[in-house]
Short mmCIF file of C-alpha atoms and ligand atoms in Angstrom, two decimals:
data_model
loop_
_atom_site.label_atom_id
_atom_site.label_comp_id
_atom_site.label_asym_id
_atom_site.label_seq_id
_atom_site.Cartn_x
_atom_site.Cartn_y
_atom_site.Cartn_z
CA MET C 127 111.34 116.52 112.24
CA ARG C 128 111.63 116.45 108.45
CA LYS C 129 108.79 116.63 105.91
CA ILE C 130 109.18 114.15 103.07
CA ILE C 131 106.90 113.66 100.08
CA HIS C 132 107.09 110.62 97.81
CA ILE C 133 105.43 111.04 94.41
CA ASP C 134 104.70 108.06 92.18
CA MET C 135 102.79 108.23 88.89
CA ASP C 136 99.84 105.87 88.44
CA ALA C 137 100.31 103.02 85.93
CA PHE C 138 102.86 105.33 84.38
CA TYR C 139 103.69 103.95 80.92
CA ALA C 140 100.15 102.65 80.44
CA ALA C 141 98.60 105.94 81.52
CA VAL C 142 100.71 107.83 78.99
CA GLU C 143 99.58 105.45 76.22
CA GLN C 144 95.92 105.82 77.22
CA ARG C 145 96.33 109.59 77.23
CA ASP C 146 97.83 109.68 73.73
CA PHE C 147 95.61 106.99 72.16
CA PRO C 148 91.97 107.38 73.22
CA GLU C 149 91.15 103.95 71.73
CA TYR C 150 93.13 102.36 74.61
CA ARG C 151 91.14 104.10 77.34
CA ASN C 152 89.02 102.05 79.76
CA LYS C 153 90.59 98.86 78.38
CA PRO C 154 93.10 96.36 79.70
CA LEU C 155 96.34 97.65 78.19
CA ILE C 156 99.75 96.05 78.51
CA VAL C 157 102.96 97.94 77.79
CA GLY C 158 105.97 95.81 76.90
CA GLY C 159 106.15 92.28 75.54
CA SER C 160 103.75 90.67 73.10
CA PRO C 161 101.49 87.61 73.47
CA PHE C 162 103.83 85.20 71.71
CA SER C 163 107.18 86.68 72.62
CA ARG C 164 109.47 85.94 75.50
CA GLY C 165 109.26 89.57 76.65
CA VAL C 166 107.92 90.76 79.98
CA VAL C 167 105.21 93.23 80.96
CA ALA C 168 106.67 96.65 81.85
CA THR C 169 103.35 97.75 83.29
CA CYS C 170 99.61 97.50 82.64
CA SER C 171 96.59 99.76 82.94
CA TYR C 172 94.38 99.56 86.02
CA GLU C 173 91.75 97.82 83.88
CA ALA C 174 94.22 94.93 83.41
CA ARG C 175 95.10 94.54 87.08
CA PRO C 176 92.01 92.62 88.24
CA PHE C 177 93.16 89.84 85.89
CA GLY C 178 96.27 89.46 88.03
CA ILE C 179 98.63 91.04 85.51
CA HIS C 180 101.60 92.99 86.89
CA SER C 181 105.05 94.37 86.01
CA ALA C 182 107.80 91.87 85.18
CA MET C 183 105.31 89.08 84.39
CA PRO C 184 106.04 87.13 81.17
CA ALA C 185 103.88 88.59 78.40
CA SER C 186 102.70 85.11 77.38
CA ARG C 187 101.27 84.60 80.88
CA ALA C 188 99.56 88.00 80.78
CA TYR C 189 97.97 86.99 77.48
CA ARG C 190 96.60 83.77 78.99
CA LEU C 191 95.17 85.72 81.91
CA CYS C 192 93.50 88.26 79.66
CA PRO C 193 93.38 87.37 75.95
CA ASP C 194 91.46 90.58 75.19
CA ALA C 195 94.23 92.82 76.47
CA ILE C 196 95.86 95.22 74.03
CA PHE C 197 99.67 94.96 73.87
CA VAL C 198 101.76 98.00 72.92
CA LYS C 199 105.47 98.77 72.73
CA PRO C 200 106.93 101.26 75.19
CA ARG C 201 107.80 104.76 73.92
CA PHE C 202 110.63 105.71 76.27
CA ASP C 203 111.23 109.12 74.68
CA VAL C 204 107.71 110.19 75.56
CA TYR C 205 107.99 108.85 79.12
CA ARG C 206 111.26 110.75 79.56
CA GLU C 207 109.60 113.96 78.38
CA VAL C 208 106.76 113.54 80.87
CA SER C 209 109.27 112.75 83.56
CA LEU C 210 111.05 116.04 82.94
CA GLU C 211 107.74 117.90 83.06
CA ILE C 212 106.91 116.49 86.49
CA ARG C 213 110.44 117.16 87.80
CA ARG C 214 110.14 120.79 86.74
CA ILE C 215 106.94 121.11 88.73
CA MET C 216 108.57 119.55 91.79
CA ALA C 217 111.53 121.91 91.46
CA ASP C 218 109.23 124.84 92.27
CA TYR C 219 108.85 123.54 95.83
CA THR C 220 112.32 122.33 96.78
CA ASP C 221 115.85 121.75 95.49
CA LEU C 222 116.01 118.50 97.41
CA ILE C 223 114.55 116.09 94.86
CA GLU C 224 115.79 112.53 94.57
CA PRO C 225 114.41 110.72 91.50
CA LEU C 226 114.24 106.94 91.83
CA SER C 227 113.02 106.25 88.32
CA LEU C 228 111.19 108.12 85.57
CA ASP C 229 107.92 108.10 87.49
CA GLU C 230 108.99 108.39 91.10
CA ALA C 231 110.85 110.82 93.36
CA TYR C 232 111.38 111.83 96.97
CA LEU C 233 111.12 115.49 97.91
CA ASP C 234 112.33 117.00 101.16
CA VAL C 235 110.08 120.02 101.74
CA SER C 236 111.18 120.68 105.33
CA THR C 237 112.24 124.22 104.52
CA SER C 238 109.73 124.96 101.76
CA THR C 239 107.76 128.14 102.29
CA GLN C 240 104.59 127.49 100.27
CA TYR C 241 101.39 126.87 102.24
CA ALA C 242 103.18 127.85 105.44
CA GLY C 243 105.28 124.73 104.99
CA SER C 244 102.37 122.26 104.95
CA ALA C 245 103.76 119.19 103.19
CA THR C 246 100.23 117.86 102.70
CA LEU C 247 99.06 120.98 100.87
CA ILE C 248 102.26 121.11 98.82
CA ALA C 249 101.75 117.47 97.80
CA LYS C 250 98.16 118.26 96.86
CA GLU C 251 99.22 121.17 94.69
CA ILE C 252 101.97 119.15 93.00
CA LYS C 253 99.37 116.49 92.13
CA THR C 254 97.02 119.12 90.74
CA ARG C 255 99.71 120.72 88.62
CA ILE C 256 100.95 117.36 87.32
CA LYS C 257 97.37 116.67 86.22
CA GLN C 258 97.03 120.08 84.55
CA VAL C 259 100.31 119.84 82.66
CA THR C 260 100.44 116.13 81.75
CA GLN C 261 96.78 115.03 82.07
CA LEU C 262 98.07 112.17 84.21
CA THR C 263 97.44 111.30 87.84
CA ALA C 264 100.09 110.84 90.48
CA SER C 265 99.89 109.43 93.99
CA ALA C 266 101.63 111.10 96.89
CA GLY C 267 102.77 109.90 100.28
CA VAL C 268 103.63 112.36 103.02
CA SER C 269 105.52 111.59 106.21
CA TYR C 270 108.60 112.44 108.24
CA ASN C 271 110.97 110.01 106.53
CA LYS C 272 111.55 108.24 103.22
CA PHE C 273 110.46 104.81 104.38
CA LEU C 274 107.01 105.95 105.49
CA ALA C 275 106.49 108.43 102.64
CA LYS C 276 107.14 105.71 100.07
CA ILE C 277 104.75 103.27 101.69
CA ALA C 278 102.13 106.02 102.04
CA SER C 279 102.15 106.86 98.33
CA ASP C 280 101.06 103.31 97.57
CA LEU C 281 98.15 103.21 100.00
CA ASP C 282 95.50 105.23 98.15
CA LYS C 283 96.53 104.55 94.55
CA PRO C 284 95.47 105.72 92.00
CA ASP C 285 95.27 109.50 92.42
CA GLY C 286 95.98 109.07 96.12
CA LEU C 287 97.25 111.35 98.85
CA HIS C 288 98.08 109.63 102.09
CA VAL C 289 99.68 111.20 105.16
CA ILE C 290 101.33 109.24 107.96
CA LYS C 291 101.83 111.54 110.93
CA PRO C 292 104.60 110.92 113.48
CA ASN C 293 102.14 109.86 116.18
CA GLN C 294 100.48 107.35 113.80
CA ALA C 295 103.69 105.67 112.66
CA ILE C 296 104.14 102.92 115.25
CA VAL C 297 100.53 101.73 115.08
CA PHE C 298 100.66 101.84 111.30
CA ILE C 299 103.88 99.83 111.10
CA LYS C 300 102.55 97.19 113.54
CA GLN C 301 99.90 95.97 111.13
CA LEU C 302 102.02 96.30 107.97
CA PRO C 303 102.66 92.90 106.32
CA ILE C 304 106.37 92.22 106.03
CA HIS C 305 106.42 92.08 102.21
CA LYS C 306 105.16 95.67 102.09
CA PHE C 307 108.30 96.95 103.79
CA HIS C 308 110.39 98.71 101.20
CA GLY C 309 113.86 97.18 101.20
CA VAL C 310 112.52 93.75 102.11
CA GLY C 311 112.67 91.68 98.94
CA ASN C 312 110.92 88.38 98.31
CA ALA C 313 113.74 86.26 99.67
CA THR C 314 114.06 88.30 102.86
CA ALA C 315 110.29 88.33 103.38
CA GLN C 316 110.32 84.55 103.07
CA LYS C 317 113.10 84.29 105.61
CA MET C 318 111.31 86.63 108.02
CA ARG C 319 108.15 84.56 107.80
CA SER C 320 110.12 81.42 108.52
CA LEU C 321 111.36 83.19 111.66
CA GLY C 322 107.76 83.94 112.63
CA ILE C 323 107.90 87.60 111.60
CA GLN C 324 104.69 88.29 109.69
CA ASN C 325 104.33 92.03 110.10
CA GLY C 326 105.77 95.15 111.70
CA LYS C 327 104.68 93.99 115.13
CA GLY C 328 106.72 90.81 114.75
CA LEU C 329 109.69 92.85 113.64
CA GLN C 330 109.32 95.23 116.59
CA GLN C 331 109.53 92.27 118.97
CA ARG C 332 112.99 91.18 117.75
CA SER C 333 116.16 92.51 119.31
CA LEU C 334 118.80 94.30 117.29
CA ILE C 335 121.28 91.50 117.89
CA GLU C 336 118.83 88.88 116.68
CA LEU C 337 118.11 90.82 113.50
CA GLN C 338 121.81 91.37 112.85
CA GLN C 339 122.49 87.67 113.33
CA HIS C 340 119.94 86.78 110.68
CA PHE C 341 120.25 89.71 108.28
CA GLY C 342 123.78 91.04 108.74
CA LYS C 343 124.21 94.71 107.94
CA SER C 344 120.53 95.15 107.05
CA GLY C 345 119.57 94.14 110.59
CA LEU C 346 119.98 97.66 111.89
CA TYR C 347 117.87 99.08 109.05
CA TYR C 348 115.03 96.64 109.81
CA TYR C 349 115.31 97.33 113.55
CA ASN C 350 115.01 101.06 112.94
CA ILE C 351 112.22 101.07 110.38
CA ALA C 352 110.15 98.83 112.65
CA ARG C 353 110.28 101.79 115.04
CA GLY C 354 109.56 104.39 112.37
CA ILE C 355 113.19 105.54 112.33
CA ASP C 356 114.80 106.22 108.95
CA ASN C 357 117.36 109.00 108.80
CA ARG C 358 118.39 108.52 105.18
CA PRO C 359 118.58 111.97 103.64
CA VAL C 360 116.95 112.92 100.36
CA ILE C 361 119.95 113.25 98.08
CA SER C 362 119.30 115.45 95.08
CA HIS C 363 121.06 114.65 91.83
CA ARG C 364 122.57 118.13 92.00
CA SER C 365 124.57 117.13 95.03
CA SER C 366 126.05 113.93 93.62
CA ARG C 367 129.35 114.46 91.89
CA SER C 368 130.11 110.96 90.74
CA ILE C 369 128.48 107.56 90.48
CA SER C 370 130.50 104.40 91.04
CA VAL C 371 129.89 100.71 90.77
CA GLU C 372 132.43 98.06 91.62
CA THR C 373 132.74 94.37 92.12
CA THR C 374 135.12 92.23 94.17
CA PHE C 375 135.75 88.81 92.69
CA ALA C 376 135.41 85.59 94.63
CA GLN C 377 138.60 84.57 92.83
CA ASP C 378 141.17 86.98 91.40
CA ILE C 379 140.99 87.36 87.62
CA ILE C 380 143.77 87.96 85.13
CA GLY C 381 144.04 89.05 81.48
CA ALA C 382 142.50 91.74 79.31
CA SER C 383 139.53 89.84 77.92
CA ALA C 384 138.21 88.69 81.31
CA MET C 385 138.72 92.21 82.60
CA LEU C 386 137.03 93.87 79.66
CA ASN C 387 133.98 91.69 80.00
CA GLU C 388 133.55 92.69 83.65
CA LEU C 389 134.21 96.35 82.94
CA GLN C 390 131.60 96.48 80.20
CA GLN C 391 128.97 95.24 82.63
CA LEU C 392 130.06 97.73 85.28
CA PHE C 393 130.00 100.53 82.72
CA ALA C 394 126.45 99.63 81.67
CA LYS C 395 125.32 99.59 85.31
CA ALA C 396 126.92 102.93 86.09
CA LEU C 397 125.46 104.50 82.95
CA ASN C 398 122.03 103.23 83.88
CA LYS C 399 122.27 104.89 87.30
CA VAL C 400 123.41 108.15 85.79
CA THR C 401 120.57 108.16 83.27
CA THR C 402 117.97 107.42 85.94
CA LYS C 403 119.10 110.53 87.77
CA GLU C 404 118.64 112.62 84.61
CA LEU C 405 122.37 113.31 84.49
CA LYS C 406 124.98 113.08 81.79
CA ALA C 407 128.60 112.23 82.51
CA ARG C 408 131.72 113.05 80.53
CA THR C 409 134.44 111.38 82.62
CA VAL C 410 134.97 107.62 82.79
CA THR C 411 137.28 106.25 85.48
CA VAL C 412 138.36 102.66 85.82
CA LYS C 413 139.55 101.45 89.20
CA ILE C 414 141.72 98.36 89.58
CA LYS C 415 142.76 96.74 92.83
CA TYR C 416 145.45 94.14 92.27
CA HIS C 417 145.64 90.93 94.32
CA ASP C 418 148.10 92.61 96.70
CA PHE C 419 145.61 95.45 97.39
CA VAL C 420 147.62 97.99 95.41
CA GLN C 421 145.04 100.23 93.79
CA ILE C 422 145.24 102.33 90.63
CA THR C 423 142.79 104.41 88.61
CA ARG C 424 142.79 105.45 84.97
CA SER C 425 140.39 108.00 83.56
CA ARG C 426 139.45 109.86 80.47
CA THR C 427 137.23 112.89 79.99
CA LEU C 428 135.34 113.10 76.71
CA ASN C 429 134.06 116.15 74.88
CA GLN C 430 130.58 114.65 74.75
CA PRO C 431 128.66 112.94 77.55
CA VAL C 432 128.77 109.15 77.46
CA ASN C 433 125.59 107.36 76.40
CA ALA C 434 124.55 103.90 75.29
CA GLU C 435 125.99 104.59 71.83
CA THR C 436 129.43 105.60 73.11
CA PRO C 437 132.02 103.14 71.74
CA HIS C 438 132.93 102.27 75.28
CA THR C 439 134.66 98.96 74.51
CA GLY C 440 137.49 100.81 72.80
CA LEU C 441 137.57 103.41 75.52
CA LEU C 442 137.77 100.84 78.33
CA MET C 443 140.41 98.92 76.40
CA ASP C 444 142.50 102.09 75.98
CA LEU C 445 142.36 102.66 79.72
CA LEU C 446 143.28 99.04 80.45
CA LYS C 447 146.30 99.16 78.12
CA THR C 448 148.13 101.44 80.52
CA THR C 449 147.84 98.96 83.40
CA GLU C 450 149.48 95.68 84.36
CA ILE C 451 146.41 93.51 83.96
CA ASP C 452 148.16 90.93 81.81
CA THR C 453 150.75 90.18 84.44
CA ARG C 454 149.06 90.87 87.77
CA ALA C 455 145.92 89.23 89.12
CA VAL C 456 143.07 91.57 90.00
CA ARG C 457 140.69 91.30 92.98
CA LEU C 458 138.44 94.29 92.35
CA LEU C 459 137.26 96.33 89.38
CA GLY C 460 135.22 99.50 89.40
CA VAL C 461 133.82 102.11 87.03
CA THR C 462 133.07 105.69 88.06
CA LEU C 463 131.23 108.21 85.91
CA SER C 464 131.64 111.89 86.76
CA SER C 465 131.81 115.44 85.31
CA PHE C 466 128.06 115.68 85.32
CA GLU C 467 125.84 117.86 83.23
CA GLU C 468 122.27 118.06 84.30
CA THR C 469 119.55 117.41 81.78
CA LEU C 470 117.16 119.73 83.61
CA ILE C 471 119.45 122.75 83.31
CA GLN C 472 119.25 122.57 79.54
CA ILE C 473 115.56 123.42 79.44
CA PRO C 474 115.02 126.70 77.56
CA VAL C 475 113.78 129.56 79.72
CA ALA C 476 110.70 130.09 77.58
CA GLN C 477 109.44 126.63 78.52
CA THR C 478 109.90 127.05 82.23
CA ASP C 479 107.82 130.22 82.04
CA LEU C 480 104.81 128.03 81.40
CA PHE C 481 104.86 127.11 85.05
CA ASN C 482 105.16 130.56 86.58
N1 DCP R 654 108.55 99.41 85.04
C1 DCP R 654 109.18 98.46 84.26
N2 DCP R 654 109.48 97.22 84.77
C2 DCP R 654 109.16 96.93 86.07
C3 DCP R 654 108.53 97.89 86.88
C4 DCP R 654 108.24 99.13 86.33
O1 DCP R 654 109.48 98.74 83.10
N3 DCP R 654 109.44 95.72 86.56
C5 DCP R 654 108.22 100.72 84.44
C6 DCP R 654 106.81 100.75 83.92
C7 DCP R 654 106.04 101.55 84.91
C8 DCP R 654 107.08 102.47 85.51
O2 DCP R 654 108.31 101.76 85.43
O3 DCP R 654 104.98 102.27 84.31
C9 DCP R 654 106.80 102.86 86.94
O4 DCP R 654 106.79 101.73 87.78
P1 DCP R 654 105.77 101.57 88.97
O5 DCP R 654 106.25 100.44 89.79
O6 DCP R 654 105.57 102.89 89.65
O7 DCP R 654 104.42 101.09 88.27
P2 DCP R 654 103.29 101.94 87.57
O8 DCP R 654 103.54 103.40 87.65
O9 DCP R 654 103.10 101.40 86.20
O10 DCP R 654 102.00 101.54 88.40
P3 DCP R 654 101.57 102.06 89.87
O11 DCP R 654 100.32 102.83 89.66
O12 DCP R 654 101.34 100.82 90.66
O13 DCP R 654 102.70 102.90 90.39
MG1 MG R 655 104.11 104.31 89.42
#
């Protein structure tokens, strides 16, 4: 049986702003968007939540719900700094850390030695140290798999610590409303409700074949999580050696400009994934599958890691020039980023000493 912790910071961007600007404390604060713009809310402070404001809501709507709210711009550099601070704390307990975003990560502490291997006490200490170092609160979920740990971290927010033990899992899942299942989006939740599945109990009552008929490949995942089974490993960024995104076209495409347009989007997606994992990549590979399934790749390794400022249009074009895209139709395009450098490794030793 594994021991998984999921850590998620509370009202992350908003909490950082309230920490750095005391005048925002105890007030409804909205990060991202402005009252009369078309932007959206990135997040809001807990004081703003009773008004019904939440992430991804149009800022104009948030303003109507709470005209007294303070709107501020996000400061991503600061959030990234804090994110690195919390990752460094986590790294003292395990190498198996899988960040999902700046404020969230899974930890597999199955073989950790602190507190005689008690995941609950380790989670408690991580929360305490995050508070000491960043003055921010985090919520932790502890269980024997990712699915349950992630749900648990949400249950006692803010500043929560919730444990779901193996013998509690089935009963817990039974009462869980279907939209709270991670991996069940709005559209799927809607579909499940239309099938009479309201909660975990409803899901438990469906056969595997039924679920596969309605939800295809995801059917097995739903069948398993309804029974508290989730064997997905925690994959640390250290263990990933490349990140790929690809797309197969409904209709084959032909010609450099159509191709370039697609590749730019794939590149942006891949770069986003790499950045989320706190990695930097130096090699860009383009994959092309022609209409007849013949597949080629072209790559280039740069001296500097790629980032949003990299003149990638020229780079992608250079790679395309050595292919037959102008004469052969293409059914699939992909971009892979590799040759990783890890952001965490670059932290000077003197700084890490702070945590010893
Ligand atoms: N975020 C965003 N856009 C979204 C969702 C989130 O920009 N649609 C950003 C802002 C959040 C951060 O990511 O502060 C973390 O997202 P969470 O979903 O964990 O939300 P919070 O940490 O803000 O609140 P909670 O306490 O509910 O976790
Ligand atoms: Mg959060």
